[in-house]
Amino acid sequence: ALIYFEAMTTVALIVGLALAFIVGPGHGMNIDPSMLDAKAITTHAENAHKLQGGGVGTFILNIIPTTSFDALARNDVLQVLCFAVIFGVSLALVGEKAQQVTSMIDAVSTVLFRAMGLIVRVAPFGVLGAVAYTVGRYGVGSLKQLASLVALFYVSIAVFVFVVLGVVMRLAGLSIFRFLAYLREELTIVLATASSDAVLPQIMRKLEWMGVKKSVVGLVIPTGYSFNLDAFSIYLTLATVFIAQATNTPLSLGDLLLILGVSLVTSKGAHGVPGSAIVILAATLNAVPSIPAIGLVLVLSVDWFIGMARALGNLIGNCVATVVIAAWEKDLDHAKAKEVLYGKFIVDVTAG
């Protein structure tokens, strides 16, 4: 699995790097780095510094929360998940005595998801404000380059999904188009919310229903969100080169190879970092001395638009990885998979 993850991540990084270098979406912005507002990225830069500052031991220790309330207040996803896992295991061990607590959690979850829906509805107003600020400060011309960046990212995701992952799925004996049609409901939710967290349980059940062994699903999906963020990898190199072009920073072959090498390292574990995309991008820019890290503020206003395709691409990449790895390990029922994908076998999507 790790070999597959590294191979796909490398290909994704190269796709983003190549398309950014060929198309040049940042050319013409002519941004002077000294005119950019550093306050806009202060928090992200601090998180990036923390990410770079420790080794594996520090990373593991940082997963352990001081208190559950502290983790929630600081929006530390890894610490919240650590507490949730411990609490969930404890509930399971208690058994029937914990039924009231479980019912209360279900009720609270319903309320929180409703609140999340309300927030998603008003999110476009925040995006409008961010875009308006960028246009007002850097001119209408900047909108064209930012739109080019967003459009190029969507094209990059399409190329990677339908060409690269399409070939990989074909080698496994399945069709990428049929596979995406099978997951269309979950993919629609991810595209609308820019987050895959809410649909992961259903995605994992669907992969099992189409013949993937449960142990493979349980291993590859969680691991993939640390080591196989394909769309995020594309964004990392694409945004880095965009910032270099926007600030008129020349890039040599050595610089491009450095970006590729640094991104291969910094892209790991991004899913559990608060504000992961911007934080990891900040860490990457800090590791590439030729590119001004302050240029990060240029992509903040369009991160929401990019985030939708980023979440979608990451999910598709990990779903394909699960199927392909299962096929290679002979843990995939090919006959059942084809029956499900071609509609000959109808699964009950409401079943637990």
CSV table of C-alpha atoms in Angstrom, one decimal:
chain,number,residue,atom,x,y,z
A,1,ALA,CA,0.0,0.0,0.0
A,2,LEU,CA,2.8,2.5,0.9
A,3,ILE,CA,4.5,1.8,-2.5
A,4,TYR,CA,1.2,2.6,-4.3
A,5,PHE,CA,0.7,5.7,-2.1
A,6,GLU,CA,4.2,7.1,-2.9
A,7,ALA,CA,3.9,6.3,-6.6
A,8,MET,CA,0.5,8.1,-6.9
A,9,THR,CA,1.6,11.0,-4.8
A,10,THR,CA,4.7,11.5,-6.9
A,11,VAL,CA,2.7,11.4,-10.1
A,12,ALA,CA,0.2,13.9,-8.7
A,13,LEU,CA,3.0,16.3,-7.7
A,14,ILE,CA,4.5,16.1,-11.2
A,15,VAL,CA,1.1,16.7,-12.8
A,16,GLY,CA,0.6,19.9,-10.8
A,17,LEU,CA,4.1,21.1,-11.3
A,18,ALA,CA,4.1,20.4,-15.1
A,19,LEU,CA,0.7,22.1,-15.8
A,20,ALA,CA,1.6,25.1,-13.7
A,21,PHE,CA,5.0,25.5,-15.4
A,22,ILE,CA,3.4,25.0,-18.9
A,23,VAL,CA,0.3,27.1,-18.5
A,24,GLY,CA,1.8,29.8,-16.2
A,25,PRO,CA,-1.4,31.0,-14.4
A,26,GLY,CA,0.5,33.5,-12.3
A,27,HIS,CA,2.3,35.3,-15.1
A,28,GLY,CA,1.2,39.0,-15.4
A,29,MET,CA,0.3,39.6,-11.7
A,30,ASN,CA,3.6,41.3,-11.1
A,31,ILE,CA,3.2,41.3,-7.3
A,32,ASP,CA,5.8,43.0,-5.1
A,33,PRO,CA,6.2,40.8,-2.0
A,34,SER,CA,7.0,43.8,0.1
A,35,MET,CA,3.4,45.1,-0.5
A,36,LEU,CA,1.7,42.0,0.8
A,37,ASP,CA,0.0,41.9,4.3
A,38,ALA,CA,1.8,39.4,6.5
A,39,LYS,CA,-0.9,39.5,9.2
A,40,ALA,CA,-3.2,37.4,7.0
A,41,ILE,CA,-1.0,34.4,7.3
A,42,THR,CA,0.3,34.7,10.8
A,43,THR,CA,-1.7,31.8,12.2
A,44,HIS,CA,-0.9,29.5,9.3
A,45,ALA,CA,2.8,30.3,9.5
A,46,GLU,CA,2.8,29.5,13.2
A,47,ASN,CA,1.1,26.2,12.5
A,48,ALA,CA,3.6,25.5,9.7
A,49,HIS,CA,6.5,26.2,12.1
A,50,LYS,CA,5.1,23.8,14.6
A,51,LEU,CA,4.7,21.2,11.9
A,52,GLN,CA,8.3,21.6,10.9
A,53,GLY,CA,9.8,21.9,14.4
A,54,GLY,CA,9.6,18.3,15.7
A,55,GLY,CA,10.2,14.7,14.7
A,56,VAL,CA,8.0,11.7,14.8
A,57,GLY,CA,8.0,11.6,18.6
A,58,THR,CA,6.9,15.2,18.9
A,59,PHE,CA,4.2,14.5,16.3
A,60,ILE,CA,2.8,11.5,18.3
A,61,LEU,CA,3.0,13.4,21.6
A,62,ASN,CA,1.0,16.3,20.0
A,63,ILE,CA,-1.8,13.9,19.2
A,64,ILE,CA,-2.5,13.4,22.9
A,65,PRO,CA,-4.8,16.2,24.2
A,66,THR,CA,-4.3,18.0,27.5
A,67,THR,CA,-8.1,18.0,27.9
A,68,SER,CA,-10.9,17.4,25.5
A,69,PHE,CA,-12.1,21.0,25.8
A,70,ASP,CA,-8.7,22.3,25.0
A,71,ALA,CA,-8.5,20.2,21.8
A,72,LEU,CA,-12.0,21.4,20.8
A,73,ALA,CA,-11.2,25.0,21.5
A,74,ARG,CA,-8.1,25.0,19.4
A,75,ASN,CA,-9.7,23.0,16.6
A,76,ASP,CA,-6.9,20.4,16.8
A,77,VAL,CA,-8.4,17.6,14.7
A,78,LEU,CA,-5.9,14.9,15.6
A,79,GLN,CA,-6.4,15.5,19.3
A,80,VAL,CA,-10.2,15.6,19.0
A,81,LEU,CA,-10.0,12.3,17.1
A,82,CYS,CA,-7.7,10.8,19.7
A,83,PHE,CA,-10.2,11.7,22.4
A,84,ALA,CA,-13.1,10.4,20.3
A,85,VAL,CA,-11.5,7.1,19.7
A,86,ILE,CA,-10.8,6.6,23.4
A,87,PHE,CA,-14.3,7.7,24.4
A,88,GLY,CA,-15.9,5.5,21.7
A,89,VAL,CA,-13.9,2.4,22.8
A,90,SER,CA,-14.9,3.1,26.4
A,91,LEU,CA,-18.6,3.3,25.4
A,92,ALA,CA,-18.3,0.0,23.6
A,93,LEU,CA,-16.7,-1.7,26.6
A,94,VAL,CA,-19.4,-0.4,29.0
A,95,GLY,CA,-22.2,-1.9,26.8
A,96,GLU,CA,-25.9,-1.4,27.5
A,97,LYS,CA,-25.2,0.9,30.5
A,98,ALA,CA,-23.9,3.5,28.0
A,99,GLN,CA,-27.1,3.5,25.9
A,100,GLN,CA,-28.3,6.8,27.3
A,101,VAL,CA,-25.0,8.4,26.5
A,102,THR,CA,-25.1,7.0,23.0
A,103,SER,CA,-28.6,8.3,22.4
A,104,MET,CA,-27.5,11.7,23.7
A,105,ILE,CA,-24.6,11.8,21.3
A,106,ASP,CA,-26.9,10.9,18.4
A,107,ALA,CA,-29.2,13.8,19.3
A,108,VAL,CA,-26.3,16.2,19.6
A,109,SER,CA,-24.8,15.0,16.3
A,110,THR,CA,-28.2,15.7,14.5
A,111,VAL,CA,-28.2,19.3,15.9
A,112,LEU,CA,-24.5,19.9,14.9
A,113,PHE,CA,-25.0,18.6,11.4
A,114,ARG,CA,-28.0,21.0,11.0
A,115,ALA,CA,-25.8,23.8,12.3
A,116,MET,CA,-23.2,22.8,9.8
A,117,GLY,CA,-25.7,23.0,7.0
A,118,LEU,CA,-26.6,26.5,8.0
A,119,ILE,CA,-23.0,27.5,8.0
A,120,VAL,CA,-22.4,26.0,4.5
A,121,ARG,CA,-25.3,28.1,3.2
A,122,VAL,CA,-23.7,31.4,4.3
A,123,ALA,CA,-20.1,30.4,3.5
A,124,PRO,CA,-20.3,32.0,0.0
A,125,PHE,CA,-20.7,35.4,1.6
A,126,GLY,CA,-17.3,35.0,3.3
A,127,VAL,CA,-15.7,33.9,0.0
A,128,LEU,CA,-17.2,36.9,-1.7
A,129,GLY,CA,-15.6,39.2,0.9
A,130,ALA,CA,-12.2,37.5,0.5
A,131,VAL,CA,-12.3,37.8,-3.3
A,132,ALA,CA,-13.5,41.5,-3.0
A,133,TYR,CA,-10.5,42.3,-0.8
A,134,THR,CA,-8.0,40.7,-3.2
A,135,VAL,CA,-9.5,42.5,-6.2
A,136,GLY,CA,-9.6,45.8,-4.3
A,137,ARG,CA,-6.0,45.6,-3.1
A,138,TYR,CA,-4.3,44.1,-6.2
A,139,GLY,CA,-6.6,45.2,-9.0
A,140,VAL,CA,-9.2,43.6,-11.3
A,141,GLY,CA,-6.4,42.0,-13.2
A,142,SER,CA,-5.6,39.7,-10.3
A,143,LEU,CA,-9.1,38.2,-10.6
A,144,LYS,CA,-8.2,36.8,-14.0
A,145,GLN,CA,-5.0,35.1,-12.7
A,146,LEU,CA,-6.8,33.7,-9.7
A,147,ALA,CA,-9.6,32.4,-11.9
A,148,SER,CA,-7.0,30.8,-14.1
A,149,LEU,CA,-5.4,29.1,-11.0
A,150,VAL,CA,-8.8,27.7,-10.0
A,151,ALA,CA,-9.7,26.5,-13.5
A,152,LEU,CA,-6.2,24.9,-14.0
A,153,PHE,CA,-6.6,23.1,-10.7
A,154,TYR,CA,-9.9,21.6,-11.7
A,155,VAL,CA,-8.4,20.6,-15.1
A,156,SER,CA,-5.5,19.0,-13.3
A,157,ILE,CA,-7.9,17.0,-11.1
A,158,ALA,CA,-9.8,15.9,-14.1
A,159,VAL,CA,-6.6,14.8,-15.9
A,160,PHE,CA,-5.4,12.9,-12.9
A,161,VAL,CA,-8.7,11.2,-12.2
A,162,PHE,CA,-9.7,10.2,-15.7
A,163,VAL,CA,-6.3,9.5,-17.2
A,164,VAL,CA,-4.0,8.4,-14.4
A,165,LEU,CA,-6.5,6.8,-12.1
A,166,GLY,CA,-8.5,5.6,-15.1
A,167,VAL,CA,-5.5,3.6,-16.3
A,168,VAL,CA,-4.8,2.2,-12.8
A,169,MET,CA,-8.5,1.1,-12.5
A,170,ARG,CA,-8.3,-0.5,-16.0
A,171,LEU,CA,-5.3,-2.5,-14.9
A,172,ALA,CA,-7.4,-3.7,-12.0
A,173,GLY,CA,-10.1,-4.8,-14.6
A,174,LEU,CA,-12.7,-2.1,-13.7
A,175,SER,CA,-14.0,1.2,-15.2
A,176,ILE,CA,-13.3,4.5,-13.5
A,177,PHE,CA,-16.5,5.9,-15.0
A,178,ARG,CA,-18.7,3.1,-13.6
A,179,PHE,CA,-16.9,3.4,-10.3
A,180,LEU,CA,-17.6,7.2,-10.0
A,181,ALA,CA,-21.2,6.6,-11.0
A,182,TYR,CA,-21.5,4.1,-8.2
A,183,LEU,CA,-20.2,6.7,-5.7
A,184,ARG,CA,-22.1,9.7,-7.2
A,185,GLU,CA,-24.2,10.5,-4.1
A,186,GLU,CA,-21.2,10.7,-1.8
A,187,LEU,CA,-19.1,12.6,-4.3
A,188,THR,CA,-21.9,15.2,-4.7
A,189,ILE,CA,-22.0,15.8,-0.9
A,190,VAL,CA,-18.2,16.2,-0.8
A,191,LEU,CA,-18.2,18.7,-3.7
A,192,ALA,CA,-20.9,20.7,-1.9
A,193,THR,CA,-19.3,20.7,1.5
A,194,ALA,CA,-15.6,20.6,0.6
A,195,SER,CA,-15.2,17.9,3.2
A,196,SER,CA,-15.1,14.1,2.9
A,197,ASP,CA,-15.4,13.4,6.7
A,198,ALA,CA,-19.2,13.1,6.7
A,199,VAL,CA,-19.3,10.5,3.9
A,200,LEU,CA,-16.4,8.2,4.9
A,201,PRO,CA,-18.6,5.7,6.8
A,202,GLN,CA,-20.9,5.3,3.8
A,203,ILE,CA,-18.0,5.2,1.4
A,204,MET,CA,-16.4,2.4,3.4
A,205,ARG,CA,-19.6,0.4,3.4
A,206,LYS,CA,-20.1,0.8,-0.3
A,207,LEU,CA,-16.6,-0.4,-1.0
A,208,GLU,CA,-17.3,-3.5,1.1
A,209,TRP,CA,-20.6,-4.0,-0.8
A,210,MET,CA,-18.8,-4.1,-4.1
A,211,GLY,CA,-16.6,-6.9,-3.0
A,212,VAL,CA,-13.6,-5.3,-1.3
A,213,LYS,CA,-12.5,-7.2,1.8
A,214,LYS,CA,-13.4,-5.4,5.0
A,215,SER,CA,-9.9,-5.5,6.4
A,216,VAL,CA,-8.5,-3.8,3.3
A,217,VAL,CA,-11.1,-1.0,3.5
A,218,GLY,CA,-10.3,-0.5,7.2
A,219,LEU,CA,-6.6,-0.3,6.5
A,220,VAL,CA,-6.3,1.7,3.2
A,221,ILE,CA,-8.9,4.4,3.7
A,222,PRO,CA,-7.6,5.8,7.0
A,223,THR,CA,-3.9,5.3,6.0
A,224,GLY,CA,-4.6,7.0,2.6
A,225,TYR,CA,-5.7,10.2,4.3
A,226,SER,CA,-2.2,10.5,5.7
A,227,PHE,CA,-0.1,9.2,2.8
A,228,ASN,CA,-2.3,9.4,-0.4
A,229,LEU,CA,-3.7,12.9,-0.7
A,230,ASP,CA,-3.5,13.1,-4.5
A,231,ALA,CA,-5.5,16.2,-5.1
A,232,PHE,CA,-3.8,18.0,-2.2
A,233,SER,CA,-0.4,17.0,-3.8
A,234,ILE,CA,-1.5,18.6,-7.1
A,235,TYR,CA,-2.5,21.8,-5.3
A,236,LEU,CA,0.8,22.0,-3.4
A,237,THR,CA,3.0,22.1,-6.5
A,238,LEU,CA,0.5,24.1,-8.5
A,239,ALA,CA,0.1,26.8,-5.9
A,240,THR,CA,3.8,27.0,-5.2
A,241,VAL,CA,4.7,27.6,-8.8
A,242,PHE,CA,1.8,30.0,-9.1
A,243,ILE,CA,3.1,32.1,-6.2
A,244,ALA,CA,6.6,32.1,-7.8
A,245,GLN,CA,5.2,33.3,-11.1
A,246,ALA,CA,3.0,36.0,-9.5
A,247,THR,CA,6.0,37.4,-7.6
A,248,ASN,CA,8.2,37.2,-10.7
A,249,THR,CA,10.5,34.7,-9.1
A,250,PRO,CA,12.5,32.7,-11.7
A,251,LEU,CA,12.6,29.0,-11.2
A,252,SER,CA,15.5,26.9,-12.3
A,253,LEU,CA,15.4,23.1,-12.9
A,254,GLY,CA,17.0,22.7,-9.5
A,255,ASP,CA,14.2,24.8,-7.9
A,256,LEU,CA,11.5,22.7,-9.5
A,257,LEU,CA,13.2,19.5,-8.3
A,258,LEU,CA,13.5,21.0,-4.8
A,259,ILE,CA,9.8,21.9,-4.8
A,260,LEU,CA,9.0,18.3,-5.9
A,261,GLY,CA,11.2,16.8,-3.2
A,262,VAL,CA,9.9,19.1,-0.4
A,263,SER,CA,6.3,18.6,-1.4
A,264,LEU,CA,6.7,14.9,-1.3
A,265,VAL,CA,7.6,15.2,2.4
A,266,THR,CA,5.3,18.0,3.5
A,267,SER,CA,2.2,16.5,1.9
A,268,LYS,CA,2.1,13.6,4.3
A,269,GLY,CA,-0.3,13.8,7.2
A,270,ALA,CA,-2.0,17.0,6.0
A,271,HIS,CA,-5.5,15.8,6.6
A,272,GLY,CA,-5.1,16.1,10.4
A,273,VAL,CA,-3.6,19.6,10.5
A,274,PRO,CA,-6.0,22.5,11.2
A,275,GLY,CA,-6.3,24.6,8.0
A,276,SER,CA,-4.2,21.9,6.4
A,277,ALA,CA,-3.9,23.2,2.8
A,278,ILE,CA,-2.7,26.6,3.8
A,279,VAL,CA,-0.5,25.4,6.7
A,280,ILE,CA,1.3,22.7,4.5
A,281,LEU,CA,1.7,25.2,1.7
A,282,ALA,CA,3.3,27.6,4.2
A,283,ALA,CA,5.6,24.9,5.4
A,284,THR,CA,6.6,24.1,1.8
A,285,LEU,CA,7.3,27.7,0.9
A,286,ASN,CA,9.4,28.1,4.0
A,287,ALA,CA,11.5,25.2,2.8
A,288,VAL,CA,12.0,26.7,-0.7
A,289,PRO,CA,14.2,29.8,-0.1
A,290,SER,CA,13.9,31.2,-3.6
A,291,ILE,CA,10.1,31.7,-3.3
A,292,PRO,CA,8.8,34.5,-1.0
A,293,ALA,CA,6.5,32.7,1.6
A,294,ILE,CA,4.5,35.9,2.0
A,295,GLY,CA,3.1,35.2,-1.4
A,296,LEU,CA,0.8,32.7,0.4
A,297,VAL,CA,-1.8,35.5,0.9
A,298,LEU,CA,-2.5,35.5,-2.8
A,299,VAL,CA,-4.2,32.1,-2.8
A,300,LEU,CA,-6.2,32.6,0.5
A,301,SER,CA,-9.2,34.2,-1.3
A,302,VAL,CA,-9.7,31.3,-3.7
A,303,ASP,CA,-8.9,28.4,-1.3
A,304,TRP,CA,-12.6,27.7,-0.7
A,305,PHE,CA,-13.2,27.2,-4.4
A,306,ILE,CA,-10.1,25.0,-4.7
A,307,GLY,CA,-11.1,23.1,-1.5
A,308,MET,CA,-14.2,21.6,-3.1
A,309,ALA,CA,-12.2,19.9,-5.9
A,310,ARG,CA,-9.4,19.1,-3.5
A,311,ALA,CA,-11.6,17.1,-1.1
A,312,LEU,CA,-13.3,15.4,-4.1
A,313,GLY,CA,-10.0,14.4,-5.7
A,314,ASN,CA,-8.6,13.1,-2.4
A,315,LEU,CA,-11.6,10.9,-1.8
A,316,ILE,CA,-11.6,9.5,-5.3
A,317,GLY,CA,-7.9,8.8,-5.0
A,318,ASN,CA,-8.3,6.9,-1.8
A,319,CYS,CA,-11.3,4.9,-3.0
A,320,VAL,CA,-9.4,3.9,-6.2
A,321,ALA,CA,-6.4,3.0,-4.0
A,322,THR,CA,-8.6,0.7,-1.9
A,323,VAL,CA,-10.0,-1.1,-4.9
A,324,VAL,CA,-6.7,-1.4,-6.7
A,325,ILE,CA,-4.7,-2.6,-3.6
A,326,ALA,CA,-7.5,-5.1,-2.9
A,327,ALA,CA,-7.3,-6.4,-6.5
A,328,TRP,CA,-3.5,-6.8,-6.3
A,329,GLU,CA,-3.7,-8.6,-3.0
A,330,LYS,CA,-6.5,-10.8,-4.3
A,331,ASP,CA,-8.9,-9.4,-1.7
A,332,LEU,CA,-11.4,-8.2,-4.3
A,333,ASP,CA,-14.4,-10.2,-5.6
A,334,HIS,CA,-14.2,-9.1,-9.2
A,335,ALA,CA,-17.4,-10.8,-10.2
A,336,LYS,CA,-19.4,-9.0,-7.5
A,337,ALA,CA,-17.6,-5.7,-8.2
A,338,LYS,CA,-18.6,-5.8,-11.9
A,339,GLU,CA,-22.2,-6.8,-11.0
A,340,VAL,CA,-22.5,-3.9,-8.6
A,341,LEU,CA,-20.8,-1.3,-10.9
A,342,TYR,CA,-22.9,-2.4,-13.9
A,343,GLY,CA,-26.1,-2.4,-12.0
A,344,LYS,CA,-26.7,-6.2,-12.2
A,345,PHE,CA,-26.5,-6.4,-8.4
A,346,ILE,CA,-28.4,-3.8,-6.4
A,347,VAL,CA,-27.0,-2.9,-3.0
A,348,ASP,CA,-29.2,-1.7,-0.1
A,349,VAL,CA,-27.6,1.7,0.6
A,350,THR,CA,-29.8,2.2,3.7
A,351,ALA,CA,-28.4,-0.9,5.4
A,352,GLY,CA,-26.2,-0.5,8.4
